[in-house]
Amino acid sequence: MKNIKLKVARVEHDLSQAELAKRVGVTRQTIGLIEQGKYNPTLQLCIAICKTLDRTLDELFWEDETKS
């Protein structure tokens, strides 16, 4: 499942995938794969992304099963 919420938050902060990746200590490819739903990030990485984008874990990574 694609992580559209992550992409939207990243764009709202005017960050490219590469810029976000640098801030959280991963590669641009990792951010791209997370956004595509092809990579399951560690909790530590999720928290780093959330802090960088001023969002909570629920806001960026919780899947609302009622919308599926």
mmCIF file of N, CA, C and O in Angstrom:
data_model
loop_
_atom_site.group_PDB
_atom_site.id
_atom_site.type_symbol
_atom_site.label_atom_id
_atom_site.label_comp_id
_atom_site.label_asym_id
_atom_site.label_seq_id
_atom_site.Cartn_x
_atom_site.Cartn_y
_atom_site.Cartn_z
ATOM 1 N N MET A 1 0.840 -1.187 0.000
ATOM 2 C CA MET A 1 0.000 0.000 0.000
ATOM 3 C C MET A 1 0.883 1.248 0.000
ATOM 4 O O MET A 1 1.777 1.386 0.833
ATOM 5 N N LYS A 2 0.641 2.136 -0.936
ATOM 6 C CA LYS A 2 1.436 3.349 -1.041
ATOM 7 C C LYS A 2 1.239 4.245 0.178
ATOM 8 O O LYS A 2 0.154 4.293 0.754
ATOM 9 N N ASN A 3 2.311 4.948 0.555
ATOM 10 C CA ASN A 3 2.221 5.876 1.674
ATOM 11 C C ASN A 3 2.091 7.295 1.124
ATOM 12 O O ASN A 3 3.066 8.040 1.061
ATOM 13 N N ILE A 4 0.877 7.638 0.734
ATOM 14 C CA ILE A 4 0.592 8.963 0.183
ATOM 15 C C ILE A 4 0.760 10.027 1.267
ATOM 16 O O ILE A 4 1.214 11.138 0.985
ATOM 17 N N LYS A 5 0.411 9.684 2.518
ATOM 18 C CA LYS A 5 0.508 10.660 3.609
ATOM 19 C C LYS A 5 1.948 11.124 3.805
ATOM 20 O O LYS A 5 2.189 12.303 4.063
ATOM 21 N N LEU A 6 2.897 10.224 3.659
ATOM 22 C CA LEU A 6 4.302 10.585 3.792
ATOM 23 C C LEU A 6 4.710 11.531 2.665
ATOM 24 O O LEU A 6 5.349 12.563 2.901
ATOM 25 N N LYS A 7 4.322 11.205 1.448
ATOM 26 C CA LYS A 7 4.679 12.048 0.305
ATOM 27 C C LYS A 7 4.081 13.444 0.447
ATOM 28 O O LYS A 7 4.751 14.444 0.214
ATOM 29 N N VAL A 8 2.825 13.522 0.853
ATOM 30 C CA VAL A 8 2.162 14.821 1.028
ATOM 31 C C VAL A 8 2.881 15.641 2.091
ATOM 32 O O VAL A 8 3.157 16.824 1.889
ATOM 33 N N ALA A 9 3.199 15.031 3.221
ATOM 34 C CA ALA A 9 3.894 15.751 4.296
ATOM 35 C C ALA A 9 5.264 16.219 3.834
ATOM 36 O O ALA A 9 5.695 17.342 4.148
ATOM 37 N N ARG A 10 5.961 15.400 3.068
ATOM 38 C CA ARG A 10 7.283 15.760 2.556
ATOM 39 C C ARG A 10 7.178 16.964 1.625
ATOM 40 O O ARG A 10 7.930 17.929 1.740
ATOM 41 N N VAL A 11 6.206 16.928 0.726
ATOM 42 C CA VAL A 11 6.011 18.019 -0.232
ATOM 43 C C VAL A 11 5.583 19.296 0.505
ATOM 44 O O VAL A 11 6.037 20.394 0.158
ATOM 45 N N GLU A 12 4.738 19.164 1.519
ATOM 46 C CA GLU A 12 4.313 20.334 2.300
ATOM 47 C C GLU A 12 5.501 21.018 2.981
ATOM 48 O O GLU A 12 5.473 22.220 3.206
ATOM 49 N N HIS A 13 6.523 20.251 3.311
ATOM 50 C CA HIS A 13 7.737 20.811 3.917
ATOM 51 C C HIS A 13 8.756 21.212 2.851
ATOM 52 O O HIS A 13 9.883 21.570 3.174
ATOM 53 N N ASP A 14 8.349 21.137 1.580
ATOM 54 C CA ASP A 14 9.191 21.516 0.446
ATOM 55 C C ASP A 14 10.514 20.755 0.446
ATOM 56 O O ASP A 14 11.579 21.330 0.241
ATOM 57 N N LEU A 15 10.417 19.445 0.702
ATOM 58 C CA LEU A 15 11.602 18.590 0.718
ATOM 59 C C LEU A 15 11.536 17.584 -0.421
ATOM 60 O O LEU A 15 10.476 17.003 -0.687
ATOM 61 N N SER A 16 12.654 17.371 -1.080
ATOM 62 C CA SER A 16 12.743 16.291 -2.055
ATOM 63 C C SER A 16 12.966 14.988 -1.297
ATOM 64 O O SER A 16 13.260 15.001 -0.094
ATOM 65 N N GLN A 17 12.849 13.878 -1.999
ATOM 66 C CA GLN A 17 13.154 12.599 -1.364
ATOM 67 C C GLN A 17 14.592 12.602 -0.865
ATOM 68 O O GLN A 17 14.873 12.120 0.235
ATOM 69 N N ALA A 18 15.501 13.154 -1.664
ATOM 70 C CA ALA A 18 16.918 13.180 -1.291
ATOM 71 C C ALA A 18 17.163 14.029 -0.044
ATOM 72 O O ALA A 18 17.944 13.650 0.832
ATOM 73 N N GLU A 19 16.476 15.165 0.050
ATOM 74 C CA GLU A 19 16.652 16.042 1.218
ATOM 75 C C GLU A 19 16.125 15.377 2.493
ATOM 76 O O GLU A 19 16.769 15.430 3.541
ATOM 77 N N LEU A 20 14.956 14.755 2.404
ATOM 78 C CA LEU A 20 14.414 14.051 3.561
ATOM 79 C C LEU A 20 15.337 12.902 3.955
ATOM 80 O O LEU A 20 15.631 12.713 5.140
ATOM 81 N N ALA A 21 15.801 12.170 2.966
ATOM 82 C CA ALA A 21 16.691 11.040 3.228
ATOM 83 C C ALA A 21 17.951 11.490 3.966
ATOM 84 O O ALA A 21 18.373 10.853 4.938
ATOM 85 N N LYS A 22 18.531 12.585 3.530
ATOM 86 C CA LYS A 22 19.746 13.096 4.165
ATOM 87 C C LYS A 22 19.478 13.468 5.619
ATOM 88 O O LYS A 22 20.271 13.166 6.504
ATOM 89 N N ARG A 23 18.338 14.087 5.874
ATOM 90 C CA ARG A 23 17.996 14.511 7.237
ATOM 91 C C ARG A 23 17.787 13.337 8.190
ATOM 92 O O ARG A 23 18.037 13.457 9.378
ATOM 93 N N VAL A 24 17.290 12.221 7.659
ATOM 94 C CA VAL A 24 17.015 11.074 8.531
ATOM 95 C C VAL A 24 18.069 9.978 8.426
ATOM 96 O O VAL A 24 17.974 8.956 9.100
ATOM 97 N N GLY A 25 19.067 10.173 7.566
ATOM 98 C CA GLY A 25 20.193 9.249 7.511
ATOM 99 C C GLY A 25 19.994 7.984 6.692
ATOM 100 O O GLY A 25 20.516 6.923 7.041
ATOM 101 N N VAL A 26 19.212 8.089 5.610
ATOM 102 C CA VAL A 26 19.028 6.952 4.709
ATOM 103 C C VAL A 26 19.254 7.427 3.273
ATOM 104 O O VAL A 26 19.536 8.598 3.042
ATOM 105 N N THR A 27 19.103 6.522 2.313
ATOM 106 C CA THR A 27 19.259 6.904 0.916
ATOM 107 C C THR A 27 17.933 7.427 0.355
ATOM 108 O O THR A 27 16.858 7.139 0.897
ATOM 109 N N ARG A 28 18.026 8.137 -0.758
ATOM 110 C CA ARG A 28 16.832 8.616 -1.436
ATOM 111 C C ARG A 28 15.966 7.439 -1.873
ATOM 112 O O ARG A 28 14.745 7.478 -1.812
ATOM 113 N N GLN A 29 16.630 6.361 -2.275
ATOM 114 C CA GLN A 29 15.898 5.177 -2.714
ATOM 115 C C GLN A 29 15.023 4.614 -1.590
ATOM 116 O O GLN A 29 13.911 4.147 -1.836
ATOM 117 N N THR A 30 15.526 4.663 -0.360
ATOM 118 C CA THR A 30 14.755 4.165 0.783
ATOM 119 C C THR A 30 13.470 4.963 0.950
ATOM 120 O O THR A 30 12.386 4.393 1.129
ATOM 121 N N ILE A 31 13.579 6.289 0.873
ATOM 122 C CA ILE A 31 12.381 7.132 1.002
ATOM 123 C C ILE A 31 11.410 6.814 -0.134
ATOM 124 O O ILE A 31 10.198 6.683 0.088
ATOM 125 N N GLY A 32 11.929 6.663 -1.337
ATOM 126 C CA GLY A 32 11.080 6.320 -2.478
ATOM 127 C C GLY A 32 10.357 4.999 -2.289
ATOM 128 O O GLY A 32 9.163 4.890 -2.580
ATOM 129 N N LEU A 33 11.064 4.017 -1.782
ATOM 130 C CA LEU A 33 10.453 2.704 -1.551
ATOM 131 C C LEU A 33 9.395 2.757 -0.455
ATOM 132 O O LEU A 33 8.359 2.091 -0.551
ATOM 133 N N ILE A 34 9.639 3.548 0.592
ATOM 134 C CA ILE A 34 8.631 3.704 1.654
ATOM 135 C C ILE A 34 7.376 4.328 1.071
ATOM 136 O O ILE A 34 6.258 3.871 1.331
ATOM 137 N N GLU A 35 7.550 5.381 0.268
ATOM 138 C CA GLU A 35 6.395 6.050 -0.341
ATOM 139 C C GLU A 35 5.639 5.119 -1.283
ATOM 140 O O GLU A 35 4.415 5.209 -1.405
ATOM 141 N N GLN A 36 6.348 4.217 -1.939
ATOM 142 C CA GLN A 36 5.711 3.257 -2.863
ATOM 143 C C GLN A 36 5.082 2.073 -2.126
ATOM 144 O O GLN A 36 4.382 1.265 -2.733
ATOM 145 N N GLY A 37 5.352 1.960 -0.831
ATOM 146 C CA GLY A 37 4.826 0.836 -0.072
ATOM 147 C C GLY A 37 5.603 -0.441 -0.281
ATOM 148 O O GLY A 37 5.111 -1.539 -0.011
ATOM 149 N N LYS A 38 6.854 -0.326 -0.746
ATOM 150 C CA LYS A 38 7.671 -1.505 -1.023
ATOM 151 C C LYS A 38 8.761 -1.729 0.014
ATOM 152 O O LYS A 38 9.601 -2.613 -0.153
ATOM 153 N N TYR A 39 8.763 -0.930 1.075
ATOM 154 C CA TYR A 39 9.774 -1.070 2.123
ATOM 155 C C TYR A 39 9.125 -0.786 3.454
ATOM 156 O O TYR A 39 8.418 0.213 3.608
ATOM 157 N N ASN A 40 9.346 -1.655 4.416
ATOM 158 C CA ASN A 40 8.789 -1.493 5.750
ATOM 159 C C ASN A 40 9.872 -0.920 6.660
ATOM 160 O O ASN A 40 10.778 -1.643 7.071
ATOM 161 N N PRO A 41 9.809 0.386 6.960
ATOM 162 C CA PRO A 41 10.875 1.014 7.740
ATOM 163 C C PRO A 41 10.856 0.575 9.198
ATOM 164 O O PRO A 41 9.824 0.167 9.726
ATOM 165 N N THR A 42 12.014 0.685 9.831
ATOM 166 C CA THR A 42 12.102 0.384 11.258
ATOM 167 C C THR A 42 11.362 1.460 12.043
ATOM 168 O O THR A 42 11.119 2.568 11.547
ATOM 169 N N LEU A 43 11.030 1.142 13.273
ATOM 170 C CA LEU A 43 10.378 2.120 14.137
ATOM 171 C C LEU A 43 11.276 3.343 14.317
ATOM 172 O O LEU A 43 10.804 4.489 14.291
ATOM 173 N N GLN A 44 12.569 3.109 14.464
ATOM 174 C CA GLN A 44 13.522 4.210 14.625
ATOM 175 C C GLN A 44 13.476 5.152 13.419
ATOM 176 O O GLN A 44 13.477 6.376 13.572
ATOM 177 N N LEU A 45 13.425 4.604 12.217
ATOM 178 C CA LEU A 45 13.355 5.425 11.012
ATOM 179 C C LEU A 45 12.013 6.147 10.934
ATOM 180 O O LEU A 45 11.955 7.326 10.587
ATOM 181 N N CYS A 46 10.939 5.464 11.276
ATOM 182 C CA CYS A 46 9.621 6.102 11.281
ATOM 183 C C CYS A 46 9.608 7.316 12.205
ATOM 184 O O CYS A 46 9.096 8.383 11.841
ATOM 185 N N ILE A 47 10.182 7.163 13.385
ATOM 186 C CA ILE A 47 10.220 8.262 14.353
ATOM 187 C C ILE A 47 11.059 9.417 13.813
ATOM 188 O O ILE A 47 10.663 10.581 13.925
ATOM 189 N N ALA A 48 12.193 9.112 13.195
ATOM 190 C CA ALA A 48 13.038 10.164 12.627
ATOM 191 C C ALA A 48 12.296 10.927 11.530
ATOM 192 O O ALA A 48 12.374 12.158 11.457
ATOM 193 N N ILE A 49 11.568 10.211 10.694
ATOM 194 C CA ILE A 49 10.794 10.857 9.635
ATOM 195 C C ILE A 49 9.714 11.738 10.242
ATOM 196 O O ILE A 49 9.512 12.885 9.825
ATOM 197 N N CYS A 50 9.021 11.220 11.238
ATOM 198 C CA CYS A 50 7.956 11.979 11.890
ATOM 199 C C CYS A 50 8.487 13.266 12.520
ATOM 200 O O CYS A 50 7.880 14.336 12.384
ATOM 201 N N LYS A 51 9.607 13.182 13.201
ATOM 202 C CA LYS A 51 10.191 14.375 13.818
ATOM 203 C C LYS A 51 10.578 15.391 12.757
ATOM 204 O O LYS A 51 10.354 16.591 12.924
ATOM 205 N N THR A 52 11.145 14.930 11.665
ATOM 206 C CA THR A 52 11.570 15.821 10.591
ATOM 207 C C THR A 52 10.385 16.512 9.930
ATOM 208 O O THR A 52 10.460 17.684 9.565
ATOM 209 N N LEU A 53 9.268 15.805 9.809
ATOM 210 C CA LEU A 53 8.089 16.336 9.121
ATOM 211 C C LEU A 53 7.027 16.880 10.086
ATOM 212 O O LEU A 53 5.925 17.232 9.652
ATOM 213 N N ASP A 54 7.341 16.933 11.371
ATOM 214 C CA ASP A 54 6.404 17.440 12.386
ATOM 215 C C ASP A 54 5.057 16.735 12.337
ATOM 216 O O ASP A 54 3.998 17.365 12.348
ATOM 217 N N ARG A 55 5.106 15.416 12.266
ATOM 218 C CA ARG A 55 3.897 14.595 12.249
ATOM 219 C C ARG A 55 4.032 13.493 13.295
ATOM 220 O O ARG A 55 5.130 13.175 13.735
ATOM 221 N N THR A 56 2.907 12.874 13.652
ATOM 222 C CA THR A 56 2.933 11.748 14.577
ATOM 223 C C THR A 56 3.038 10.451 13.777
ATOM 224 O O THR A 56 2.796 10.429 12.556
ATOM 225 N N LEU A 57 3.368 9.378 14.477
ATOM 226 C CA LEU A 57 3.400 8.063 13.828
ATOM 227 C C LEU A 57 2.038 7.733 13.222
ATOM 228 O O LEU A 57 1.953 7.232 12.106
ATOM 229 N N ASP A 58 0.967 8.012 13.975
ATOM 230 C CA ASP A 58 -0.384 7.726 13.465
ATOM 231 C C ASP A 58 -0.669 8.502 12.189
ATOM 232 O O ASP A 58 -1.255 7.971 11.244
ATOM 233 N N GLU A 59 -0.253 9.765 12.148
ATOM 234 C CA GLU A 59 -0.545 10.601 10.980
ATOM 235 C C GLU A 59 0.152 10.094 9.719
ATOM 236 O O GLU A 59 -0.407 10.194 8.625
ATOM 237 N N LEU A 60 1.358 9.554 9.861
ATOM 238 C CA LEU A 60 2.109 9.145 8.678
ATOM 239 C C LEU A 60 2.069 7.654 8.376
ATOM 240 O O LEU A 60 2.160 7.256 7.217
ATOM 241 N N PHE A 61 1.944 6.820 9.391
ATOM 242 C CA PHE A 61 2.141 5.390 9.147
ATOM 243 C C PHE A 61 0.969 4.493 9.538
ATOM 244 O O PHE A 61 1.003 3.302 9.257
ATOM 245 N N TRP A 62 -0.066 5.021 10.157
ATOM 246 C CA TRP A 62 -1.200 4.183 10.541
ATOM 247 C C TRP A 62 -2.089 3.952 9.331
ATOM 248 O O TRP A 62 -2.459 4.890 8.642
ATOM 249 N N GLU A 63 -2.391 2.699 9.072
ATOM 250 C CA GLU A 63 -3.285 2.362 7.969
ATOM 251 C C GLU A 63 -4.700 2.296 8.493
ATOM 252 O O GLU A 63 -5.010 1.485 9.372
ATOM 253 N N ASP A 64 -5.555 3.119 7.973
ATOM 254 C CA ASP A 64 -6.961 3.127 8.368
ATOM 255 C C ASP A 64 -7.678 2.015 7.593
ATOM 256 O O ASP A 64 -7.946 2.140 6.413
ATOM 257 N N GLU A 65 -7.966 0.931 8.294
ATOM 258 C CA GLU A 65 -8.546 -0.246 7.645
ATOM 259 C C GLU A 65 -9.954 -0.021 7.137
ATOM 260 O O GLU A 65 -10.424 -0.723 6.250
ATOM 261 N N THR A 66 -10.653 0.988 7.671
ATOM 262 C CA THR A 66 -12.005 1.250 7.212
ATOM 263 C C THR A 66 -12.027 1.887 5.833
ATOM 264 O O THR A 66 -13.036 1.873 5.153
ATOM 265 N N LYS A 67 -10.890 2.444 5.398
ATOM 266 C CA LYS A 67 -10.807 3.075 4.085
ATOM 267 C C LYS A 67 -10.296 2.126 3.020
ATOM 268 O O LYS A 67 -10.178 2.497 1.875
ATOM 269 N N SER A 68 -9.947 0.919 3.382
ATOM 270 C CA SER A 68 -9.398 -0.044 2.413
ATOM 271 C C SER A 68 -10.465 -0.607 1.513
ATOM 272 O O SER A 68 -11.590 -0.696 1.793
#
